[in-house]
Amino acid sequence: MTYAFAALADPTRRRIFERLATGPAPVGQLAKGLPISRPAVSQHLAALKNAGLVTDHAEGTRRIYRIDPNGLAAIRIWLDQFWTEALANYAAEIERSPGDTP
């Protein structure tokens, strides 16, 4: 999971990852509009792939990239633990009587 967060710490990688959220895409499509070269986008995709956040497969001469749901699920499970704790603390606060001190 550390690799996933490290990979997403880079703003360009986050932009590429966000573009993949709309659906699978080849490097050329992902590179459109970005201020970096297509080979640089490929390097960022390699970092995302090594972090377990994207997968790819061949379609003819192109590589098609997509978000890896397993990598994304690991991040979500990790973040959900904080949400569960926050909800439990909120419920405890609501159930506390007005005269109780925190």
PDB file of C-alpha atoms in Angstrom, residues 16-26 29-30 64-67:
ATOM      1  CA  ILE A  16      -3.284   9.907 -15.453  1.00  0.00           C
ATOM      2  CA  PHE A  17      -5.025   7.767 -12.829  1.00  0.00           C
ATOM      3  CA  GLU A  18      -8.043  10.101 -12.856  1.00  0.00           C
ATOM      4  CA  ARG A  19      -8.223   9.826 -16.646  1.00  0.00           C
ATOM      5  CA  LEU A  20      -8.251   6.051 -16.330  1.00  0.00           C
ATOM      6  CA  ALA A  21     -11.222   6.355 -13.978  1.00  0.00           C
ATOM      7  CA  THR A  22     -13.319   7.180 -17.060  1.00  0.00           C
ATOM      8  CA  GLY A  23     -12.286   3.917 -18.719  1.00  0.00           C
ATOM      9  CA  PRO A  24      -9.430   1.958 -20.261  1.00  0.00           C
ATOM     10  CA  ALA A  25      -7.151   3.904 -22.597  1.00  0.00           C
ATOM     11  CA  PRO A  26      -3.928   3.602 -24.588  1.00  0.00           C
ATOM     12  CA  GLN A  29      -4.965   8.955 -25.490  1.00  0.00           C
ATOM     13  CA  LEU A  30      -3.783   9.416 -21.910  1.00  0.00           C
ATOM     14  CA  ILE A  64      -4.399  -0.565 -23.101  1.00  0.00           C
ATOM     15  CA  TYR A  65      -4.288   0.561 -19.462  1.00  0.00           C
ATOM     16  CA  ARG A  66      -7.031   0.375 -16.898  1.00  0.00           C
ATOM     17  CA  ILE A  67      -7.373   0.816 -13.155  1.00  0.00           C
TER      18      ILE A  67
END
